[in-house]
CSV table of N, CA and C in Angstrom, one decimal:
chain,number,residue,atom,x,y,z
A,6,MET,N,0.8,-1.2,0.0
A,6,MET,CA,0.0,0.0,0.0
A,6,MET,C,0.9,1.3,0.0
A,7,ARG,N,2.2,1.1,-0.1
A,7,ARG,CA,3.0,2.3,-0.2
A,7,ARG,C,2.7,3.1,-1.4
A,8,LYS,N,2.9,4.4,-1.3
A,8,LYS,CA,2.7,5.3,-2.4
A,8,LYS,C,3.8,6.3,-2.4
A,9,GLU,N,3.8,7.2,-3.3
A,9,GLU,CA,4.7,8.3,-3.4
A,9,GLU,C,4.2,9.4,-2.5
A,10,TYR,N,4.8,9.7,-1.4
A,10,TYR,CA,4.3,10.7,-0.4
A,10,TYR,C,4.9,12.1,-0.6
A,11,LYS,N,5.8,12.3,-1.5
A,11,LYS,CA,6.4,13.6,-1.6
A,11,LYS,C,5.3,14.6,-2.0
A,12,GLY,N,5.3,15.7,-1.2
A,12,GLY,CA,4.3,16.7,-1.5
A,12,GLY,C,3.0,16.6,-0.7
A,13,CYS,N,2.8,15.4,-0.1
A,13,CYS,CA,1.6,15.2,0.7
A,13,CYS,C,1.6,16.0,2.0
A,14,ALA,N,0.4,16.3,2.5
A,14,ALA,CA,0.3,16.9,3.8
A,14,ALA,C,0.4,15.8,4.8
A,15,ALA,N,1.0,16.1,6.0
A,15,ALA,CA,1.1,15.1,7.1
A,15,ALA,C,0.8,15.7,8.4
A,16,LEU,N,0.3,14.9,9.3
A,16,LEU,CA,0.1,15.4,10.7
A,16,LEU,C,1.0,14.4,11.5
A,17,ILE,N,1.7,15.0,12.5
A,17,ILE,CA,2.6,14.2,13.3
A,17,ILE,C,2.1,14.3,14.7
A,18,TYR,N,2.0,13.1,15.4
A,18,TYR,CA,1.5,13.0,16.8
A,18,TYR,C,2.6,12.4,17.6
A,19,ASP,N,2.6,12.7,18.9
A,19,ASP,CA,3.4,12.0,19.9
A,19,ASP,C,2.8,10.7,20.3
A,20,GLU,N,3.4,10.0,21.2
A,20,GLU,CA,2.8,8.7,21.7
A,20,GLU,C,1.6,8.8,22.5
A,21,GLU,N,1.3,10.0,23.0
A,21,GLU,CA,0.0,10.3,23.7
A,21,GLU,C,-1.1,10.9,22.8
A,22,ALA,N,-0.9,10.9,21.5
A,22,ALA,CA,-1.8,11.3,20.5
A,22,ALA,C,-2.0,12.8,20.5
A,23,ASN,N,-1.0,13.6,21.0
A,23,ASN,CA,-1.0,15.0,20.9
A,23,ASN,C,-0.3,15.5,19.6
A,24,GLN,N,-1.0,16.4,18.9
A,24,GLN,CA,-0.5,16.8,17.6
A,24,GLN,C,0.8,17.6,17.8
A,25,LEU,N,1.9,17.2,17.1
A,25,LEU,CA,3.1,18.0,17.2
A,25,LEU,C,3.3,18.9,16.0
A,26,ALA,N,2.8,18.5,14.9
A,26,ALA,CA,3.1,19.4,13.7
A,26,ALA,C,2.1,19.0,12.6
A,27,GLU,N,1.8,20.0,11.7
A,27,GLU,CA,1.1,19.8,10.4
A,27,GLU,C,2.1,20.4,9.4
A,28,LEU,N,2.5,19.5,8.5
A,28,LEU,CA,3.5,19.9,7.5
A,28,LEU,C,3.4,19.2,6.2
A,29,LYS,N,4.3,19.6,5.3
A,29,LYS,CA,4.3,19.0,3.9
A,29,LYS,C,5.5,18.1,3.9
A,30,ILE,N,5.3,16.9,3.3
A,30,ILE,CA,6.4,16.0,3.2
A,30,ILE,C,7.3,16.5,2.0
A,31,LEU,N,8.6,16.7,2.3
A,31,LEU,CA,9.5,17.3,1.3
A,31,LEU,C,10.1,16.2,0.4
A,32,ASP,N,10.3,15.0,0.9
A,32,ASP,CA,10.8,13.9,0.1
A,32,ASP,C,10.4,12.6,0.7
A,33,TYR,N,10.4,11.6,-0.1
A,33,TYR,CA,10.0,10.2,0.3
A,33,TYR,C,11.0,9.3,-0.3
A,34,ASP,N,11.6,8.4,0.6
A,34,ASP,CA,12.6,7.4,0.2
A,34,ASP,C,11.9,6.0,0.3
A,35,ALA,N,11.5,5.5,-0.8
A,35,ALA,CA,10.7,4.2,-0.8
A,35,ALA,C,11.6,3.0,-0.3
A,36,ASN,N,12.9,3.1,-0.6
A,36,ASN,CA,13.8,2.0,-0.2
A,36,ASN,C,14.0,2.0,1.3
A,37,GLU,N,14.1,3.1,1.9
A,37,GLU,CA,14.3,3.2,3.3
A,37,GLU,C,12.9,3.3,4.1
A,38,ASN,N,11.9,3.6,3.3
A,38,ASN,CA,10.5,3.9,3.9
A,38,ASN,C,10.6,5.0,4.9
A,39,SER,N,11.1,6.1,4.4
A,39,SER,CA,11.2,7.3,5.3
A,39,SER,C,10.8,8.6,4.6
A,40,VAL,N,10.4,9.5,5.3
A,40,VAL,CA,10.0,10.8,4.8
A,40,VAL,C,10.9,11.9,5.3
A,41,GLU,N,11.2,12.9,4.5
A,41,GLU,CA,11.9,14.1,4.9
A,41,GLU,C,10.9,15.2,5.2
A,42,VAL,N,11.1,15.9,6.3
A,42,VAL,CA,10.2,16.9,6.7
A,42,VAL,C,11.0,18.1,7.3
A,43,GLU,N,10.3,19.2,7.4
A,43,GLU,CA,11.0,20.4,7.9
A,43,GLU,C,11.5,20.2,9.3
A,44,ASP,N,12.6,20.8,9.7
A,44,ASP,CA,13.2,20.7,11.0
A,44,ASP,C,12.5,21.6,12.0
A,45,LEU,N,11.4,21.1,12.5
A,45,LEU,CA,10.6,21.9,13.5
A,45,LEU,C,11.1,21.6,14.9
A,46,PRO,N,11.1,22.5,15.9
A,46,PRO,CA,11.5,22.3,17.2
A,46,PRO,C,10.6,21.2,17.9
A,47,SER,N,9.3,21.1,17.5
A,47,SER,CA,8.4,20.2,18.2
A,47,SER,C,8.7,18.8,17.8
A,48,LEU,N,9.6,18.5,16.8
A,48,LEU,CA,9.9,17.2,16.4
A,48,LEU,C,11.3,16.8,17.0
A,49,ALA,N,11.3,16.2,18.2
A,49,ALA,CA,12.5,15.9,18.9
A,49,ALA,C,13.2,14.7,18.3
A,50,VAL,N,14.5,14.8,18.1
A,50,VAL,CA,15.3,13.7,17.5
A,50,VAL,C,15.2,12.5,18.5
A,51,GLY,N,15.0,11.3,17.9
A,51,GLY,CA,15.0,10.1,18.7
A,51,GLY,C,13.6,9.7,19.2
A,52,ALA,N,12.6,10.7,19.1
A,52,ALA,CA,11.3,10.4,19.6
A,52,ALA,C,10.5,9.5,18.7
A,53,SER,N,9.6,8.7,19.3
A,53,SER,CA,8.7,7.9,18.5
A,53,SER,C,7.5,8.8,18.2
A,54,CYS,N,6.8,8.5,17.1
A,54,CYS,CA,5.7,9.3,16.7
A,54,CYS,C,4.7,8.5,15.9
A,55,GLU,N,3.6,9.1,15.6
A,55,GLU,CA,2.6,8.5,14.6
A,55,GLU,C,2.5,9.6,13.5
A,56,VAL,N,2.5,9.1,12.3
A,56,VAL,CA,2.5,10.0,11.1
A,56,VAL,C,1.2,9.7,10.3
A,57,LEU,N,0.3,10.6,10.2
A,57,LEU,CA,-0.9,10.5,9.4
A,57,LEU,C,-0.7,11.3,8.1
A,58,ILE,N,-0.6,10.5,7.0
A,58,ILE,CA,-0.3,11.1,5.7
A,58,ILE,C,-1.7,11.2,5.0
A,59,LEU,N,-2.0,12.4,4.6
A,59,LEU,CA,-3.3,12.7,4.0
A,59,LEU,C,-3.3,12.4,2.5
A,60,THR,N,-3.6,11.1,2.2
A,60,THR,CA,-3.6,10.6,0.8
A,60,THR,C,-5.1,10.3,0.5
A,61,ALA,N,-5.4,10.4,-0.8
A,61,ALA,CA,-6.7,10.1,-1.3
A,61,ALA,C,-6.7,8.6,-1.8
A,62,PRO,N,-7.7,7.8,-1.7
A,62,PRO,CA,-9.0,8.2,-1.1
A,62,PRO,C,-9.0,8.0,0.5
A,63,THR,N,-8.0,7.4,1.0
A,63,THR,CA,-7.9,7.3,2.5
A,63,THR,C,-6.5,7.6,3.0
A,64,PRO,N,-6.4,8.2,4.2
A,64,PRO,CA,-5.1,8.5,4.7
A,64,PRO,C,-4.3,7.3,5.1
A,65,HIS,N,-3.0,7.4,5.2
A,65,HIS,CA,-2.2,6.3,5.6
A,65,HIS,C,-1.6,6.6,7.0
A,66,VAL,N,-1.5,5.7,7.9
A,66,VAL,CA,-1.0,5.9,9.2
A,66,VAL,C,0.2,5.0,9.5
A,67,TYR,N,1.2,5.6,10.0
A,67,TYR,CA,2.4,4.9,10.3
A,67,TYR,C,2.9,5.2,11.7
A,68,LYS,N,3.6,4.3,12.3
A,68,LYS,CA,4.5,4.6,13.5
A,68,LYS,C,5.8,5.0,12.9
A,69,GLY,N,6.5,5.9,13.6
A,69,GLY,CA,7.8,6.4,13.1
A,69,GLY,C,8.7,6.8,14.2
A,70,ARG,N,10.0,7.0,13.8
A,70,ARG,CA,11.0,7.6,14.7
A,70,ARG,C,11.7,8.7,13.9
A,71,ILE,N,11.9,9.8,14.7
A,71,ILE,CA,12.4,11.0,14.1
A,71,ILE,C,14.0,11.0,14.2
A,72,HIS,N,14.6,11.4,13.1
A,72,HIS,CA,16.1,11.4,13.0
A,72,HIS,C,16.5,12.7,12.5
A,73,LYS,N,17.8,13.0,12.7
A,73,LYS,CA,18.4,14.2,12.1
A,73,LYS,C,19.6,13.7,11.4
A,74,ARG,N,19.7,14.0,10.1
A,74,ARG,CA,20.9,13.6,9.3
A,74,ARG,C,21.5,14.9,8.8
A,75,GLY,N,22.5,14.8,8.0
A,75,GLY,CA,23.1,15.9,7.4
A,75,GLY,C,22.1,16.8,6.6
A,76,GLY,N,22.3,18.0,6.6
A,76,GLY,CA,21.3,18.9,5.9
A,76,GLY,C,20.4,19.6,6.9
A,77,LEU,N,19.5,20.3,6.4
A,77,LEU,CA,18.6,21.2,7.2
A,77,LEU,C,17.4,20.6,7.8
A,78,ASN,N,17.0,19.4,7.2
A,78,ASN,CA,15.7,18.9,7.6
A,78,ASN,C,15.8,17.6,8.5
A,79,LYS,N,14.7,17.1,8.9
A,79,LYS,CA,14.6,15.9,9.7
A,79,LYS,C,14.0,14.8,8.9
A,80,VAL,N,14.3,13.6,9.3
A,80,VAL,CA,13.8,12.4,8.6
A,80,VAL,C,13.0,11.6,9.6
A,81,ILE,N,11.9,11.1,9.1
A,81,ILE,CA,11.1,10.2,10.0
A,81,ILE,C,11.1,8.8,9.3
A,82,THR,N,11.6,7.8,9.9
A,82,THR,CA,11.6,6.4,9.4
A,82,THR,C,10.2,5.9,9.7
A,83,LEU,N,9.6,5.3,8.7
A,83,LEU,CA,8.2,4.8,8.9
A,83,LEU,C,8.3,3.3,9.1
A,84,TYR,N,7.6,2.8,10.1
A,84,TYR,CA,7.6,1.3,10.4
A,84,TYR,C,6.6,0.6,9.5
A,85,ARG,N,7.0,-0.5,8.9
A,85,ARG,CA,6.1,-1.3,8.1
A,85,ARG,C,5.0,-1.9,8.9
A,86,GLY,N,3.9,-2.1,8.2
A,86,GLY,CA,2.8,-2.8,8.9
A,86,GLY,C,1.9,-1.9,9.7
A,87,ALA,N,2.3,-0.7,9.9
A,87,ALA,CA,1.5,0.2,10.7
A,87,ALA,C,0.5,1.1,9.9
A,88,GLU,N,0.4,0.8,8.6
A,88,GLU,CA,-0.4,1.7,7.8
A,88,GLU,C,-1.9,1.3,7.9
A,89,ALA,N,-2.2,0.0,8.2
A,89,ALA,CA,-3.6,-0.4,8.3
A,89,ALA,C,-4.2,0.0,9.7
A,90,GLU,N,-5.5,0.3,9.7
A,90,GLU,CA,-6.1,0.7,10.9
A,90,GLU,C,-7.5,0.1,10.9
A,91,SER,N,-8.0,-0.4,12.0
A,91,SER,CA,-9.4,-0.8,12.1
A,91,SER,C,-10.2,0.2,12.9
A,92,ARG,N,-11.5,0.1,12.8
A,92,ARG,CA,-12.4,1.1,13.4
A,92,ARG,C,-12.1,1.2,14.9
A,93,HIS,N,-11.5,0.2,15.6
A,93,HIS,CA,-11.3,0.2,17.0
A,93,HIS,C,-10.0,0.9,17.4
A,94,GLU,N,-9.2,1.3,16.4
A,94,GLU,CA,-7.9,1.9,16.7
A,94,GLU,C,-8.1,3.4,16.8
A,95,ILE,N,-7.0,4.1,17.0
A,95,ILE,CA,-7.0,5.5,17.2
A,95,ILE,C,-7.6,6.3,16.0
A,96,ARG,N,-8.5,7.2,16.3
A,96,ARG,CA,-8.9,8.2,15.4
A,96,ARG,C,-8.2,9.5,15.8
A,97,PHE,N,-7.6,10.2,14.8
A,97,PHE,CA,-6.8,11.3,15.1
A,97,PHE,C,-7.6,12.6,15.3
A,98,LYS,N,-7.6,13.1,16.5
A,98,LYS,CA,-8.3,14.4,16.7
A,98,LYS,C,-7.5,15.5,16.1
A,99,ILE,N,-8.2,16.3,15.3
A,99,ILE,CA,-7.6,17.5,14.7
A,99,ILE,C,-8.7,18.6,14.7
A,100,ASP,N,-8.2,19.8,14.5
A,100,ASP,CA,-9.1,20.9,14.2
A,100,ASP,C,-8.6,21.7,13.0
A,101,MET,N,-9.0,21.2,11.9
A,101,MET,CA,-8.5,21.7,10.6
A,101,MET,C,-9.6,22.3,9.7
A,102,PRO,N,-9.3,23.4,9.1
A,102,PRO,CA,-10.3,23.9,8.2
A,102,PRO,C,-10.4,23.1,6.9
A,103,ALA,N,-11.6,23.0,6.4
A,103,ALA,CA,-11.9,22.3,5.1
A,103,ALA,C,-13.1,22.9,4.5
A,104,SER,N,-13.5,22.4,3.3
A,104,SER,CA,-14.7,23.0,2.7
A,104,SER,C,-15.3,21.9,1.8
A,105,ILE,N,-16.6,21.9,1.8
A,105,ILE,CA,-17.4,21.0,0.9
A,105,ILE,C,-17.5,21.7,-0.4
A,106,GLU,N,-16.9,21.1,-1.5
A,106,GLU,CA,-16.8,21.7,-2.8
A,106,GLU,C,-17.9,21.3,-3.7
A,107,SER,N,-18.4,20.0,-3.5
A,107,SER,CA,-19.5,19.5,-4.4
A,107,SER,C,-20.2,18.4,-3.7
A,108,LEU,N,-21.4,18.2,-4.2
A,108,LEU,CA,-22.2,17.0,-3.8
A,108,LEU,C,-22.1,16.0,-5.0
A,109,VAL,N,-22.2,14.8,-4.6
A,109,VAL,CA,-22.0,13.7,-5.6
A,109,VAL,C,-23.4,13.0,-5.7
A,110,CYS,N,-23.8,12.8,-7.0
A,110,CYS,CA,-25.1,12.1,-7.2
A,110,CYS,C,-24.8,11.2,-8.4
A,111,ASP,N,-25.1,9.9,-8.2
A,111,ASP,CA,-24.9,8.9,-9.3
A,111,ASP,C,-23.5,8.9,-9.8
A,112,GLY,N,-22.5,9.1,-8.8
A,112,GLY,CA,-21.1,9.1,-9.2
A,112,GLY,C,-20.6,10.3,-9.8
A,113,LYS,N,-21.4,11.3,-10.1
A,113,LYS,CA,-21.0,12.5,-10.7
A,113,LYS,C,-21.0,13.7,-9.7
A,114,PRO,N,-19.8,14.4,-9.6
A,114,PRO,CA,-19.8,15.6,-8.7
A,114,PRO,C,-20.5,16.8,-9.3
A,115,PHE,N,-21.3,17.5,-8.4
A,115,PHE,CA,-21.9,18.7,-8.8
A,115,PHE,C,-21.4,19.8,-8.0
A,116,PRO,N,-20.5,20.7,-8.5
A,116,PRO,CA,-19.9,21.7,-7.8
A,116,PRO,C,-20.9,22.7,-7.2
A,117,LEU,N,-20.6,23.1,-5.9
A,117,LEU,CA,-21.5,24.1,-5.3
A,117,LEU,C,-21.1,25.5,-5.8
A,118,HIS,N,-22.0,26.4,-5.8
A,118,HIS,CA,-21.8,27.8,-6.3
A,118,HIS,C,-20.7,28.4,-5.4
A,119,SER,N,-20.9,28.2,-4.1
A,119,SER,CA,-19.9,28.7,-3.1
A,119,SER,C,-19.5,27.5,-2.2
A,120,PRO,N,-18.3,27.1,-2.0
A,120,PRO,CA,-17.9,26.0,-1.1
A,120,PRO,C,-18.4,26.3,0.3
A,121,VAL,N,-18.8,25.3,1.0
A,121,VAL,CA,-19.3,25.4,2.4
A,121,VAL,C,-18.1,25.1,3.4
A,122,GLU,N,-17.8,26.1,4.2
A,122,GLU,CA,-16.7,26.0,5.1
A,122,GLU,C,-17.1,25.1,6.3
A,123,ILE,N,-16.2,24.2,6.6
A,123,ILE,CA,-16.4,23.2,7.7
A,123,ILE,C,-15.1,23.1,8.5
A,124,ARG,N,-15.2,22.4,9.6
A,124,ARG,CA,-14.1,22.0,10.4
A,124,ARG,C,-14.0,20.5,10.4
A,125,LEU,N,-12.8,20.0,10.2
A,125,LEU,CA,-12.5,18.6,10.4
A,125,LEU,C,-12.2,18.3,11.8
A,126,VAL,N,-13.0,17.5,12.5
A,126,VAL,CA,-12.8,17.2,13.9
A,126,VAL,C,-11.9,16.0,14.2
A,127,ASN,N,-12.0,15.0,13.4
A,127,ASN,CA,-11.1,13.9,13.5
A,127,ASN,C,-11.0,13.1,12.2
A,128,ILE,N,-10.0,12.3,12.0
A,128,ILE,CA,-9.8,11.5,10.8
A,128,ILE,C,-9.2,10.2,11.1
A,129,SER,N,-9.5,9.2,10.3
A,129,SER,CA,-8.9,7.9,10.4
A,129,SER,C,-8.7,7.4,9.0
A,130,LYS,N,-8.3,6.2,8.9
A,130,LYS,CA,-8.1,5.6,7.6
A,130,LYS,C,-9.4,5.4,6.8
A,131,ASP,N,-10.5,5.2,7.6
A,131,ASP,CA,-11.7,4.8,7.0
A,131,ASP,C,-12.7,6.0,6.8
A,132,GLY,N,-12.5,7.1,7.6
A,132,GLY,CA,-13.4,8.2,7.5
A,132,GLY,C,-13.0,9.4,8.3
A,133,MET,N,-14.0,10.3,8.5
A,133,MET,CA,-13.7,11.5,9.2
A,133,MET,C,-15.0,12.0,9.8
A,134,ARG,N,-14.8,12.9,10.8
A,134,ARG,CA,-16.0,13.6,11.4
A,134,ARG,C,-15.8,15.1,11.1
A,135,ILE,N,-16.9,15.7,10.6
A,135,ILE,CA,-16.8,17.1,10.3
A,135,ILE,C,-17.8,17.9,11.1
A,136,ARG,N,-17.6,19.2,11.3
A,136,ARG,CA,-18.5,20.1,12.0
A,136,ARG,C,-18.9,21.1,11.0
A,137,VAL,N,-20.2,21.3,11.0
A,137,VAL,CA,-20.8,22.3,10.0
A,137,VAL,C,-22.1,22.8,10.6
A,138,LYS,N,-22.6,23.9,10.1
A,138,LYS,CA,-23.8,24.5,10.6
A,138,LYS,C,-25.0,23.4,10.5
A,139,GLN,N,-25.9,23.5,11.4
A,139,GLN,CA,-27.0,22.5,11.4
A,139,GLN,C,-27.8,22.6,10.1
A,140,ARG,N,-28.4,21.5,9.6
A,140,ARG,CA,-29.2,21.4,8.5
A,140,ARG,C,-28.5,21.7,7.2
A,141,THR,N,-27.1,21.6,7.1
A,141,THR,CA,-26.4,21.7,5.9
A,141,THR,C,-26.4,20.5,5.1
A,142,LEU,N,-26.3,19.3,5.7
A,142,LEU,CA,-26.3,18.0,5.1
A,142,LEU,C,-27.4,17.1,5.6
A,143,SER,N,-27.7,16.0,4.9
A,143,SER,CA,-28.6,15.0,5.4
A,143,SER,C,-27.8,13.7,5.4
A,144,ASP,N,-28.1,12.8,6.3
A,144,ASP,CA,-27.5,11.5,6.3
A,144,ASP,C,-27.7,10.9,5.0
A,145,GLY,N,-26.6,10.3,4.4
A,145,GLY,CA,-26.6,9.7,3.1
A,145,GLY,C,-26.1,10.6,2.0
A,146,ASP,N,-25.9,11.8,2.3
A,146,ASP,CA,-25.3,12.7,1.3
A,146,ASP,C,-23.9,12.4,1.0
A,147,MET,N,-23.5,12.3,-0.3
A,147,MET,CA,-22.1,12.1,-0.7
A,147,MET,C,-21.5,13.4,-1.0
A,148,ILE,N,-20.3,13.7,-0.5
A,148,ILE,CA,-19.7,15.0,-0.6
A,148,ILE,C,-18.3,14.9,-1.0
A,149,ARG,N,-17.7,16.0,-1.6
A,149,ARG,CA,-16.3,16.1,-1.9
A,149,ARG,C,-15.8,17.2,-1.1
A,150,VAL,N,-14.8,16.8,-0.2
A,150,VAL,CA,-14.3,17.7,0.8
A,150,VAL,C,-12.8,18.1,0.4
A,151,ARG,N,-12.5,19.4,0.5
A,151,ARG,CA,-11.2,19.8,0.2
A,151,ARG,C,-10.5,20.1,1.6
A,152,LEU,N,-9.5,19.4,2.0
A,152,LEU,CA,-8.7,19.6,3.2
A,152,LEU,C,-7.8,20.7,3.0
A,153,LYS,N,-7.8,21.7,3.9
A,153,LYS,CA,-6.9,22.8,3.7
A,153,LYS,C,-5.7,22.6,4.6
A,154,ALA,N,-4.8,21.7,4.3
A,154,ALA,CA,-3.7,21.3,5.1
A,154,ALA,C,-2.4,21.8,4.4
A,155,ALA,N,-1.3,21.7,5.2
A,155,ALA,CA,0.0,22.2,4.6
A,155,ALA,C,0.2,21.4,3.3
A,156,GLY,N,0.9,22.1,2.4
A,156,GLY,CA,1.2,21.5,1.2
A,156,GLY,C,0.1,21.5,0.1
A,157,GLY,N,-0.9,22.3,0.3
A,157,GLY,CA,-2.0,22.4,-0.6
A,157,GLY,C,-3.2,21.5,-0.1
A,158,GLY,N,-4.3,21.7,-0.8
A,158,GLY,CA,-5.5,20.9,-0.4
A,158,GLY,C,-5.5,19.6,-1.0
A,159,LYS,N,-6.2,18.7,-0.3
A,159,LYS,CA,-6.4,17.3,-0.7
A,159,LYS,C,-7.9,17.1,-0.9
A,160,LEU,N,-8.4,16.6,-2.0
A,160,LEU,CA,-9.8,16.4,-2.2
A,160,LEU,C,-10.2,14.9,-1.9
A,161,LEU,N,-11.1,14.7,-1.0
A,161,LEU,CA,-11.6,13.4,-0.6
A,161,LEU,C,-13.1,13.3,-0.8
A,162,THR,N,-13.5,12.1,-1.1
A,162,THR,CA,-15.0,11.9,-1.3
A,162,THR,C,-15.4,11.0,-0.1
A,163,ALA,N,-16.6,11.4,0.5
A,163,ALA,CA,-17.1,10.7,1.6
A,163,ALA,C,-18.6,10.8,1.6
A,164,ILE,N,-19.2,9.8,2.4
A,164,ILE,CA,-20.7,9.8,2.5
A,164,ILE,C,-21.0,10.1,4.0
A,165,ALA,N,-21.9,11.0,4.2
A,165,ALA,CA,-22.4,11.3,5.6
A,165,ALA,C,-23.2,10.1,6.1
A,166,ILE,N,-22.7,9.4,7.1
A,166,ILE,CA,-23.4,8.2,7.6
A,166,ILE,C,-24.4,8.5,8.7
A,167,TYR,N,-24.0,9.4,9.7
A,167,TYR,CA,-24.9,9.8,10.8
A,167,TYR,C,-24.5,11.2,11.2
A,168,HIS,N,-25.4,11.8,12.0
A,168,HIS,CA,-25.0,13.1,12.5
A,168,HIS,C,-25.6,13.3,13.9
A,169,ARG,N,-25.0,14.2,14.6
A,169,ARG,CA,-25.6,14.6,15.9
A,169,ARG,C,-25.4,16.1,16.1
A,170,ASP,N,-26.4,16.8,16.7
A,170,ASP,CA,-26.4,18.2,16.8
A,170,ASP,C,-25.7,18.6,18.1
A,171,VAL,N,-24.8,19.6,17.9
A,171,VAL,CA,-24.0,20.1,19.0
A,171,VAL,C,-24.1,21.6,19.0
A,172,GLU,N,-24.9,22.1,20.0
A,172,GLU,CA,-25.2,23.6,20.0
A,172,GLU,C,-25.7,24.0,18.7
A,173,GLU,N,-25.1,25.1,18.1
A,173,GLU,CA,-25.6,25.5,16.8
A,173,GLU,C,-25.1,24.8,15.6
A,174,TYR,N,-24.2,23.8,15.9
A,174,TYR,CA,-23.6,23.0,14.8
A,174,TYR,C,-24.1,21.6,14.8
A,175,ALA,N,-23.7,20.9,13.7
A,175,ALA,CA,-24.0,19.5,13.6
A,175,ALA,C,-22.6,18.8,13.3
A,176,GLU,N,-22.4,17.6,13.9
A,176,GLU,CA,-21.2,16.9,13.5
A,176,GLU,C,-21.6,15.6,12.7
A,177,TYR,N,-21.0,15.4,11.6
A,177,TYR,CA,-21.3,14.3,10.7
A,177,TYR,C,-20.2,13.3,10.7
A,178,GLY,N,-20.5,12.0,11.0
A,178,GLY,CA,-19.6,10.9,10.8
A,178,GLY,C,-19.6,10.5,9.3
A,179,CYS,N,-18.5,10.6,8.7
A,179,CYS,CA,-18.4,10.3,7.2
A,179,CYS,C,-17.5,9.2,7.0
A,180,SER,N,-17.9,8.3,6.0
A,180,SER,CA,-17.0,7.2,5.6
A,180,SER,C,-16.5,7.5,4.2
A,181,PHE,N,-15.2,7.3,4.0
A,181,PHE,CA,-14.6,7.6,2.7
A,181,PHE,C,-15.1,6.6,1.6
A,182,VAL,N,-15.3,7.1,0.4
A,182,VAL,CA,-15.7,6.2,-0.7
A,182,VAL,C,-14.8,6.5,-1.9
A,183,GLY,N,-14.6,5.6,-2.8
A,183,GLY,CA,-13.9,5.8,-4.1
A,183,GLY,C,-12.6,6.5,-4.0
A,184,GLY,N,-12.2,7.1,-5.0
A,184,GLY,CA,-10.9,7.8,-5.1
A,184,GLY,C,-11.2,9.3,-5.3
A,185,GLY,N,-10.3,10.1,-4.8
A,185,GLY,CA,-10.3,11.5,-5.0
A,185,GLY,C,-9.7,11.9,-6.3
A,186,ASP,N,-9.8,13.2,-6.6
A,186,ASP,CA,-9.2,13.6,-7.9
A,186,ASP,C,-7.7,13.8,-7.7
A,187,GLU,N,-7.2,13.9,-6.5
A,187,GLU,CA,-5.8,14.2,-6.3
A,187,GLU,C,-5.2,13.2,-5.3
């Protein structure tokens, strides 16, 4: 399931699931299964971490170890076998801006006149939870969501499975479907 990760947005978490960084992967070494990232102070050399790489149609999750080599950047070695996730494993809590760009009907996306601004609450390999104003979506709606992460936006397709109202907002549990454009 390895891909070319260069240019992908990634979220880095410590062992207690605290977000350390949101960044763009500068380079990917498939032979070593490692990614090169910006040298941020929050990324301590020698520390273990979890790396959530925002790839379409589903993100990839790895355990990793942070290293410093020659040059200006840091390298995170990705451990094999950690990319699969079941529903019972960690869902990554985040607070990231995103937007609904289109509704999908019969497999065809219909762009919205104006994208609907949303917040991404959490994400996993299989889906995401979004926060949006109440009565924006209905359960069963298929949507195309643009993540506004480091390194440019990533377009994901998901179906709203369920919702719950929270104050003036609604949170929708969404399951990823098919492939994104990017």
